[in-house]
């Protein structure tokens, strides 16, 4: 157990201990996003003057609205899990889930037009996998909607997205608390595997339904094709997230040492 804890701390860092010294991260003087990362939303340096203020205001509102939407989804998931009514979770969560997850397409636009410095193609890949799972599997297949895989996927997404969007909003004004920073760059260690497991499970349940009923063969094979990309893609993405986390914490250490 001691060796496992030491290895975990080496790769993912220790849990934060709050005190007056480290309760709040250094603010605007030293940006936390010197290195590029997956789906990060630091404001682009392209915006100047009044346009910069407007872009930042828009991004703050967008991120806060997204955080609120995902917080609602998380609340619904926790409620139905605790009550043992996961079969009916989809009916309550789907209206808001469809809005907040589909709205993530705007993050690709933000990257393309220079509002943020995130690489647009990586952002596209991440957004596409979830939007595809939402509309091509969850939305059209009742077997997926009542499955534990949908609960697993949506709960994992929500747990990741609430701190992520809060982090983005607060980082624009330079007010990121260390616990939020830690959550932003650590939760993926568990929630990325659980999220993709839920997505793949939804693909399976939907594909199974289509195959048994011999309906929509084009969608069936599309589900198979997308699911096949998870094999080579997921380990690579996970490894990239680990490297990004190390870079971000190294940058934070430099800020603290300055």
mmCIF file of N, CA, C and O in Angstrom, residues 61-143:
data_model
loop_
_atom_site.group_PDB
_atom_site.id
_atom_site.type_symbol
_atom_site.label_atom_id
_atom_site.label_comp_id
_atom_site.label_asym_id
_atom_site.label_seq_id
_atom_site.Cartn_x
_atom_site.Cartn_y
_atom_site.Cartn_z
ATOM 1 N N UNK A 61 -18.781 34.239 -19.106
ATOM 2 C CA UNK A 61 -20.198 33.878 -19.100
ATOM 3 C C UNK A 61 -20.418 32.477 -19.677
ATOM 4 O O UNK A 61 -21.205 31.686 -19.135
ATOM 5 N N UNK A 62 -19.725 32.173 -20.782
ATOM 6 C CA UNK A 62 -19.859 30.850 -21.395
ATOM 7 C C UNK A 62 -19.441 29.753 -20.420
ATOM 8 O O UNK A 62 -20.157 28.756 -20.233
ATOM 9 N N UNK A 63 -18.291 29.922 -19.792
ATOM 10 C CA UNK A 63 -17.773 28.901 -18.885
ATOM 11 C C UNK A 63 -18.625 28.755 -17.628
ATOM 12 O O UNK A 63 -18.846 27.643 -17.143
ATOM 13 N N UNK A 64 -19.121 29.861 -17.087
ATOM 14 C CA UNK A 64 -19.988 29.787 -15.907
ATOM 15 C C UNK A 64 -21.315 29.115 -16.248
ATOM 16 O O UNK A 64 -21.839 28.314 -15.462
ATOM 17 N N UNK A 65 -21.865 29.431 -17.423
ATOM 18 C CA UNK A 65 -23.115 28.799 -17.843
ATOM 19 C C UNK A 65 -22.917 27.293 -18.040
ATOM 20 O O UNK A 65 -23.768 26.480 -17.643
ATOM 21 N N UNK A 66 -21.796 26.923 -18.651
ATOM 22 C CA UNK A 66 -21.502 25.499 -18.854
ATOM 23 C C UNK A 66 -21.322 24.789 -17.520
ATOM 24 O O UNK A 66 -21.810 23.663 -17.329
ATOM 25 N N UNK A 67 -20.622 25.426 -16.583
ATOM 26 C CA UNK A 67 -20.421 24.833 -15.256
ATOM 27 C C UNK A 67 -21.765 24.622 -14.559
ATOM 28 O O UNK A 67 -21.997 23.586 -13.921
ATOM 29 N N UNK A 68 -22.664 25.601 -14.681
ATOM 30 C CA UNK A 68 -23.986 25.475 -14.059
ATOM 31 C C UNK A 68 -24.780 24.331 -14.690
ATOM 32 O O UNK A 68 -25.447 23.556 -13.982
ATOM 33 N N UNK A 69 -24.720 24.218 -16.018
ATOM 34 C CA UNK A 69 -25.428 23.139 -16.694
ATOM 35 C C UNK A 69 -24.924 21.777 -16.277
ATOM 36 O O UNK A 69 -25.715 20.856 -15.997
ATOM 37 N N UNK A 70 -23.613 21.632 -16.213
ATOM 38 C CA UNK A 70 -23.034 20.348 -15.813
ATOM 39 C C UNK A 70 -23.281 20.059 -14.338
ATOM 40 O O UNK A 70 -23.409 18.894 -13.940
ATOM 41 N N UNK A 71 -23.350 21.111 -13.509
ATOM 42 C CA UNK A 71 -23.671 20.911 -12.095
ATOM 43 C C UNK A 71 -25.082 20.338 -11.942
ATOM 44 O O UNK A 71 -25.335 19.471 -11.090
ATOM 45 N N UNK A 72 -26.006 20.824 -12.782
ATOM 46 C CA UNK A 72 -27.360 20.272 -12.767
ATOM 47 C C UNK A 72 -27.335 18.797 -13.163
ATOM 48 O O UNK A 72 -27.996 17.961 -12.536
ATOM 49 N N UNK A 73 -26.601 18.473 -14.226
ATOM 50 C CA UNK A 73 -26.506 17.074 -14.669
ATOM 51 C C UNK A 73 -25.928 16.194 -13.558
ATOM 52 O O UNK A 73 -26.405 15.071 -13.330
ATOM 53 N N UNK A 74 -24.910 16.696 -12.869
ATOM 54 C CA UNK A 74 -24.310 15.939 -11.771
ATOM 55 C C UNK A 74 -25.320 15.724 -10.650
ATOM 56 O O UNK A 74 -25.406 14.626 -10.083
ATOM 57 N N UNK A 75 -26.071 16.761 -10.337
ATOM 58 C CA UNK A 75 -27.105 16.643 -9.299
ATOM 59 C C UNK A 75 -28.117 15.555 -9.656
ATOM 60 O O UNK A 75 -28.487 14.729 -8.803
ATOM 61 N N UNK A 76 -28.559 15.549 -10.904
ATOM 62 C CA UNK A 76 -29.540 14.550 -11.339
ATOM 63 C C UNK A 76 -28.949 13.138 -11.246
ATOM 64 O O UNK A 76 -29.613 12.203 -10.780
ATOM 65 N N UNK A 77 -27.708 12.990 -11.680
ATOM 66 C CA UNK A 77 -27.057 11.673 -11.623
ATOM 67 C C UNK A 77 -26.953 11.170 -10.189
ATOM 68 O O UNK A 77 -27.303 10.022 -9.888
ATOM 69 N N UNK A 78 -26.470 12.029 -9.305
ATOM 70 C CA UNK A 78 -26.305 11.632 -7.902
ATOM 71 C C UNK A 78 -27.658 11.284 -7.285
ATOM 72 O O UNK A 78 -27.787 10.301 -6.539
ATOM 73 N N UNK A 79 -28.691 12.063 -7.598
ATOM 74 C CA UNK A 79 -30.027 11.810 -7.046
ATOM 75 C C UNK A 79 -30.544 10.436 -7.460
ATOM 76 O O UNK A 79 -31.035 9.661 -6.614
ATOM 77 N N UNK A 80 -30.432 10.123 -8.751
ATOM 78 C CA UNK A 80 -30.988 8.850 -9.220
ATOM 79 C C UNK A 80 -30.135 7.662 -8.784
ATOM 80 O O UNK A 80 -30.675 6.571 -8.543
ATOM 81 N N UNK A 81 -28.837 7.868 -8.682
ATOM 82 C CA UNK A 81 -27.979 6.780 -8.180
ATOM 83 C C UNK A 81 -28.317 6.485 -6.727
ATOM 84 O O UNK A 81 -28.453 5.322 -6.321
ATOM 85 N N UNK A 82 -28.460 7.526 -5.911
ATOM 86 C CA UNK A 82 -28.757 7.347 -4.483
ATOM 87 C C UNK A 82 -30.146 6.761 -4.263
ATOM 88 O O UNK A 82 -30.367 6.023 -3.300
ATOM 89 N N UNK A 83 -31.085 7.077 -5.149
ATOM 90 C CA UNK A 83 -32.450 6.571 -5.006
ATOM 91 C C UNK A 83 -32.665 5.225 -5.704
ATOM 92 O O UNK A 83 -33.732 4.621 -5.583
ATOM 93 N N UNK A 84 -31.650 4.773 -6.445
ATOM 94 C CA UNK A 84 -31.785 3.506 -7.160
ATOM 95 C C UNK A 84 -32.764 3.559 -8.315
ATOM 96 O O UNK A 84 -33.408 2.552 -8.647
ATOM 97 N N UNK A 85 -32.847 4.744 -8.959
ATOM 98 C CA UNK A 85 -33.812 4.926 -10.062
ATOM 99 C C UNK A 85 -33.090 5.308 -11.353
ATOM 100 O O UNK A 85 -33.514 6.225 -12.067
ATOM 101 N N UNK A 86 -31.989 4.629 -11.637
ATOM 102 C CA UNK A 86 -31.191 5.017 -12.805
ATOM 103 C C UNK A 86 -31.946 4.790 -14.109
ATOM 104 O O UNK A 86 -31.624 5.409 -15.131
ATOM 105 N N UNK A 87 -32.958 3.922 -14.092
ATOM 106 C CA UNK A 87 -33.733 3.683 -15.312
ATOM 107 C C UNK A 87 -34.462 4.939 -15.791
ATOM 108 O O UNK A 87 -34.739 5.082 -16.984
ATOM 109 N N UNK A 88 -34.775 5.825 -14.865
ATOM 110 C CA UNK A 88 -35.513 7.037 -15.224
ATOM 111 C C UNK A 88 -34.628 8.282 -15.263
ATOM 112 O O UNK A 88 -35.134 9.380 -15.461
ATOM 113 N N UNK A 89 -33.333 8.110 -15.089
ATOM 114 C CA UNK A 89 -32.431 9.262 -15.049
ATOM 115 C C UNK A 89 -32.418 10.025 -16.364
ATOM 116 O O UNK A 89 -32.411 11.252 -16.397
ATOM 117 N N UNK A 90 -32.426 9.300 -17.473
ATOM 118 C CA UNK A 90 -32.299 9.929 -18.785
ATOM 119 C C UNK A 90 -33.400 10.946 -19.045
ATOM 120 O O UNK A 90 -33.159 12.014 -19.588
ATOM 121 N N UNK A 91 -34.609 10.612 -18.646
ATOM 122 C CA UNK A 91 -35.743 11.507 -18.888
ATOM 123 C C UNK A 91 -35.521 12.874 -18.248
ATOM 124 O O UNK A 91 -35.847 13.912 -18.840
ATOM 125 N N UNK A 92 -34.941 12.890 -17.068
ATOM 126 C CA UNK A 92 -34.727 14.152 -16.358
ATOM 127 C C UNK A 92 -33.467 14.876 -16.808
ATOM 128 O O UNK A 92 -33.458 16.100 -16.914
ATOM 129 N N UNK A 93 -32.410 14.145 -17.093
ATOM 130 C CA UNK A 93 -31.126 14.790 -17.369
ATOM 131 C C UNK A 93 -30.951 15.176 -18.830
ATOM 132 O O UNK A 93 -30.200 16.114 -19.155
ATOM 133 N N UNK A 94 -31.635 14.497 -19.740
ATOM 134 C CA UNK A 94 -31.359 14.661 -21.166
ATOM 135 C C UNK A 94 -31.580 16.075 -21.713
ATOM 136 O O UNK A 94 -30.771 16.530 -22.541
ATOM 137 N N UNK A 95 -32.628 16.817 -21.318
ATOM 138 C CA UNK A 95 -32.805 18.155 -21.912
ATOM 139 C C UNK A 95 -31.612 19.079 -21.670
ATOM 140 O O UNK A 95 -31.140 19.752 -22.597
ATOM 141 N N UNK A 96 -31.121 19.123 -20.438
ATOM 142 C CA UNK A 96 -29.973 19.984 -20.127
ATOM 143 C C UNK A 96 -28.685 19.379 -20.675
ATOM 144 O O UNK A 96 -27.822 20.094 -21.201
ATOM 145 N N UNK A 97 -28.539 18.069 -20.576
ATOM 146 C CA UNK A 97 -27.343 17.409 -21.081
ATOM 147 C C UNK A 97 -27.141 17.673 -22.562
ATOM 148 O O UNK A 97 -26.017 17.953 -23.012
ATOM 149 N N UNK A 98 -28.205 17.602 -23.337
ATOM 150 C CA UNK A 98 -28.103 17.829 -24.781
ATOM 151 C C UNK A 98 -27.615 19.248 -25.085
ATOM 152 O O UNK A 98 -26.837 19.468 -26.013
ATOM 153 N N UNK A 99 -28.073 20.203 -24.282
ATOM 154 C CA UNK A 99 -27.675 21.593 -24.504
ATOM 155 C C UNK A 99 -26.214 21.809 -24.156
ATOM 156 O O UNK A 99 -25.431 22.335 -24.968
ATOM 157 N N UNK A 100 -25.807 21.402 -22.946
ATOM 158 C CA UNK A 100 -24.442 21.719 -22.496
ATOM 159 C C UNK A 100 -23.389 20.929 -23.269
ATOM 160 O O UNK A 100 -22.301 21.445 -23.547
ATOM 161 N N UNK A 101 -23.719 19.666 -23.622
ATOM 162 C CA UNK A 101 -22.722 18.890 -24.362
ATOM 163 C C UNK A 101 -22.620 19.338 -25.810
ATOM 164 O O UNK A 101 -21.526 19.433 -26.364
ATOM 165 N N UNK A 102 -23.751 19.633 -26.433
ATOM 166 C CA UNK A 102 -23.710 20.104 -27.816
ATOM 167 C C UNK A 102 -23.093 21.490 -27.901
ATOM 168 O O UNK A 102 -22.401 21.810 -28.877
ATOM 169 N N UNK A 103 -23.296 22.316 -26.880
ATOM 170 C CA UNK A 103 -22.705 23.660 -26.853
ATOM 171 C C UNK A 103 -21.188 23.618 -26.832
ATOM 172 O O UNK A 103 -20.528 24.601 -27.182
ATOM 173 N N UNK A 104 -20.620 22.476 -26.458
ATOM 174 C CA UNK A 104 -19.165 22.339 -26.451
ATOM 175 C C UNK A 104 -18.575 22.483 -27.851
ATOM 176 O O UNK A 104 -17.367 22.715 -28.003
ATOM 177 N N UNK A 105 -19.408 22.363 -28.875
ATOM 178 C CA UNK A 105 -18.941 22.596 -30.240
ATOM 179 C C UNK A 105 -18.390 24.019 -30.373
ATOM 180 O O UNK A 105 -17.489 24.281 -31.180
ATOM 181 N N UNK A 106 -18.913 24.930 -29.566
ATOM 182 C CA UNK A 106 -18.411 26.309 -29.583
ATOM 183 C C UNK A 106 -16.930 26.375 -29.215
ATOM 184 O O UNK A 106 -16.231 27.304 -29.634
ATOM 185 N N UNK A 107 -16.439 25.415 -28.460
ATOM 186 C CA UNK A 107 -15.028 25.426 -28.073
ATOM 187 C C UNK A 107 -14.124 25.216 -29.285
ATOM 188 O O UNK A 107 -12.991 25.706 -29.316
ATOM 189 N N UNK A 108 -14.623 24.474 -30.265
ATOM 190 C CA UNK A 108 -13.873 24.332 -31.516
ATOM 191 C C UNK A 108 -13.829 25.674 -32.234
ATOM 192 O O UNK A 108 -12.783 26.093 -32.747
ATOM 193 N N UNK A 109 -14.973 26.353 -32.253
ATOM 194 C CA UNK A 109 -15.047 27.674 -32.873
ATOM 195 C C UNK A 109 -14.133 28.661 -32.152
ATOM 196 O O UNK A 109 -13.413 29.431 -32.792
ATOM 197 N N UNK A 110 -14.148 28.637 -30.819
ATOM 198 C CA UNK A 110 -13.284 29.525 -30.039
ATOM 199 C C UNK A 110 -11.821 29.358 -30.437
ATOM 200 O O UNK A 110 -11.076 30.328 -30.549
ATOM 201 N N UNK A 111 -11.426 28.111 -30.641
ATOM 202 C CA UNK A 111 -10.040 27.832 -31.011
ATOM 203 C C UNK A 111 -9.737 28.304 -32.427
ATOM 204 O O UNK A 111 -8.685 28.897 -32.690
ATOM 205 N N UNK A 112 -10.671 28.074 -33.345
ATOM 206 C CA UNK A 112 -10.448 28.440 -34.750
ATOM 207 C C UNK A 112 -10.346 29.954 -34.947
ATOM 208 O O UNK A 112 -9.563 30.429 -35.772
ATOM 209 N N UNK A 113 -11.142 30.724 -34.205
ATOM 210 C CA UNK A 113 -11.148 32.176 -34.402
ATOM 211 C C UNK A 113 -10.196 32.902 -33.456
ATOM 212 O O UNK A 113 -10.114 34.127 -33.481
ATOM 213 N N UNK A 114 -9.475 32.149 -32.630
ATOM 214 C CA UNK A 114 -8.438 32.759 -31.812
ATOM 215 C C UNK A 114 -8.874 33.267 -30.454
ATOM 216 O O UNK A 114 -8.124 33.981 -29.791
ATOM 217 N N UNK A 115 -10.074 32.912 -30.001
ATOM 218 C CA UNK A 115 -10.495 33.318 -28.658
ATOM 219 C C UNK A 115 -9.678 32.613 -27.585
ATOM 220 O O UNK A 115 -9.480 33.155 -26.500
ATOM 221 N N UNK A 116 -9.245 31.390 -27.872
ATOM 222 C CA UNK A 116 -8.419 30.612 -26.947
ATOM 223 C C UNK A 116 -7.249 30.024 -27.723
ATOM 224 O O UNK A 116 -7.255 29.997 -28.955
ATOM 225 N N UNK A 117 -6.253 29.539 -26.986
ATOM 226 C CA UNK A 117 -5.048 29.018 -27.634
ATOM 227 C C UNK A 117 -5.053 27.499 -27.782
ATOM 228 O O UNK A 117 -4.033 26.909 -28.093
ATOM 229 N N UNK A 118 -6.166 26.862 -27.519
ATOM 230 C CA UNK A 118 -6.233 25.403 -27.629
ATOM 231 C C UNK A 118 -6.084 24.965 -29.080
ATOM 232 O O UNK A 118 -6.608 25.617 -29.984
ATOM 233 N N UNK A 119 -5.397 23.837 -29.332
ATOM 234 C CA UNK A 119 -5.331 23.303 -30.696
ATOM 235 C C UNK A 119 -6.714 22.817 -31.129
ATOM 236 O O UNK A 119 -7.325 21.981 -30.465
ATOM 237 N N UNK A 120 -7.193 23.337 -32.248
ATOM 238 C CA UNK A 120 -8.580 23.077 -32.638
ATOM 239 C C UNK A 120 -8.841 21.615 -32.953
ATOM 240 O O UNK A 120 -9.917 21.090 -32.657
ATOM 241 N N UNK A 121 -7.843 20.921 -33.536
ATOM 242 C CA UNK A 121 -8.092 19.546 -33.950
ATOM 243 C C UNK A 121 -8.233 18.623 -32.747
ATOM 244 O O UNK A 121 -9.096 17.740 -32.716
ATOM 245 N N UNK A 122 -7.406 18.818 -31.737
ATOM 246 C CA UNK A 122 -7.515 18.020 -30.523
ATOM 247 C C UNK A 122 -8.838 18.286 -29.828
ATOM 248 O O UNK A 122 -9.502 17.366 -29.333
ATOM 249 N N UNK A 123 -9.223 19.558 -29.801
ATOM 250 C CA UNK A 123 -10.515 19.917 -29.225
ATOM 251 C C UNK A 123 -11.648 19.250 -29.995
ATOM 252 O O UNK A 123 -12.606 18.733 -29.408
ATOM 253 N N UNK A 124 -11.541 19.243 -31.315
ATOM 254 C CA UNK A 124 -12.555 18.607 -32.153
ATOM 255 C C UNK A 124 -12.697 17.126 -31.819
ATOM 256 O O UNK A 124 -13.820 16.615 -31.696
ATOM 257 N N UNK A 125 -11.581 16.426 -31.676
ATOM 258 C CA UNK A 125 -11.633 14.997 -31.386
ATOM 259 C C UNK A 125 -12.340 14.720 -30.068
ATOM 260 O O UNK A 125 -13.154 13.797 -29.960
ATOM 261 N N UNK A 126 -12.013 15.519 -29.055
ATOM 262 C CA UNK A 126 -12.632 15.311 -27.751
ATOM 263 C C UNK A 126 -14.129 15.604 -27.779
ATOM 264 O O UNK A 126 -14.926 14.850 -27.236
ATOM 265 N N UNK A 127 -14.478 16.706 -28.403
ATOM 266 C CA UNK A 127 -15.887 17.091 -28.447
ATOM 267 C C UNK A 127 -16.679 16.101 -29.300
ATOM 268 O O UNK A 127 -17.785 15.689 -28.934
ATOM 269 N N UNK A 128 -16.109 15.691 -30.431
ATOM 270 C CA UNK A 128 -16.818 14.787 -31.337
ATOM 271 C C UNK A 128 -17.187 13.479 -30.657
ATOM 272 O O UNK A 128 -18.313 12.976 -30.828
ATOM 273 N N UNK A 129 -16.266 12.884 -29.889
ATOM 274 C CA UNK A 129 -16.534 11.575 -29.292
ATOM 275 C C UNK A 129 -17.735 11.627 -28.364
ATOM 276 O O UNK A 129 -18.571 10.715 -28.346
ATOM 277 N N UNK A 130 -17.853 12.712 -27.601
ATOM 278 C CA UNK A 130 -18.988 12.822 -26.685
ATOM 279 C C UNK A 130 -20.287 13.173 -27.407
ATOM 280 O O UNK A 130 -21.339 12.606 -27.105
ATOM 281 N N UNK A 131 -20.202 14.110 -28.336
ATOM 282 C CA UNK A 131 -21.408 14.492 -29.080
ATOM 283 C C UNK A 131 -21.932 13.297 -29.871
ATOM 284 O O UNK A 131 -23.147 13.071 -29.955
ATOM 285 N N UNK A 132 -21.026 12.527 -30.435
ATOM 286 C CA UNK A 132 -21.423 11.328 -31.174
ATOM 287 C C UNK A 132 -22.108 10.332 -30.239
ATOM 288 O O UNK A 132 -23.163 9.769 -30.567
ATOM 289 N N UNK A 133 -21.535 10.103 -29.071
ATOM 290 C CA UNK A 133 -22.127 9.180 -28.108
ATOM 291 C C UNK A 133 -23.510 9.670 -27.678
ATOM 292 O O UNK A 133 -24.454 8.874 -27.560
ATOM 293 N N UNK A 134 -23.628 10.968 -27.462
ATOM 294 C CA UNK A 134 -24.896 11.539 -27.006
ATOM 295 C C UNK A 134 -26.004 11.365 -28.039
ATOM 296 O O UNK A 134 -27.102 10.881 -27.719
ATOM 297 N N UNK A 135 -25.721 11.755 -29.285
ATOM 298 C CA UNK A 135 -26.780 11.805 -30.301
ATOM 299 C C UNK A 135 -26.918 10.511 -31.107
ATOM 300 O O UNK A 135 -28.016 10.199 -31.593
ATOM 301 N N UNK A 136 -25.825 9.767 -31.275
ATOM 302 C CA UNK A 136 -25.882 8.556 -32.099
ATOM 303 C C UNK A 136 -26.162 7.298 -31.290
ATOM 304 O O UNK A 136 -26.512 6.261 -31.868
ATOM 305 N N UNK A 137 -26.011 7.350 -29.977
ATOM 306 C CA UNK A 137 -26.248 6.163 -29.156
ATOM 307 C C UNK A 137 -27.284 6.431 -28.063
ATOM 308 O O UNK A 137 -28.348 5.820 -28.039
ATOM 309 N N UNK A 138 -26.971 7.378 -27.190
ATOM 310 C CA UNK A 138 -27.873 7.619 -26.056
ATOM 311 C C UNK A 138 -29.255 8.088 -26.489
ATOM 312 O O UNK A 138 -30.279 7.592 -26.001
ATOM 313 N N UNK A 139 -29.294 9.044 -27.394
ATOM 314 C CA UNK A 139 -30.568 9.697 -27.720
ATOM 315 C C UNK A 139 -31.522 8.802 -28.496
ATOM 316 O O UNK A 139 -32.746 8.925 -28.347
ATOM 317 N N UNK A 140 -30.989 7.897 -29.308
ATOM 318 C CA UNK A 140 -31.869 7.133 -30.198
ATOM 319 C C UNK A 140 -32.165 5.734 -29.697
ATOM 320 O O UNK A 140 -33.010 5.044 -30.285
ATOM 321 N N UNK A 141 -31.493 5.302 -28.650
ATOM 322 C CA UNK A 141 -31.619 3.913 -28.217
ATOM 323 C C UNK A 141 -32.070 3.853 -26.757
ATOM 324 O O UNK A 141 -31.319 4.229 -25.855
ATOM 325 N N UNK A 142 -33.276 3.375 -26.528
ATOM 326 C CA UNK A 142 -33.798 3.296 -25.161
ATOM 327 C C UNK A 142 -32.998 2.327 -24.307
ATOM 328 O O UNK A 142 -32.887 2.502 -23.090
ATOM 329 N N UNK A 143 -32.419 1.295 -24.938
ATOM 330 C CA UNK A 143 -31.587 0.349 -24.196
ATOM 331 C C UNK A 143 -30.357 1.030 -23.617
ATOM 332 O O UNK A 143 -29.888 0.684 -22.531
#
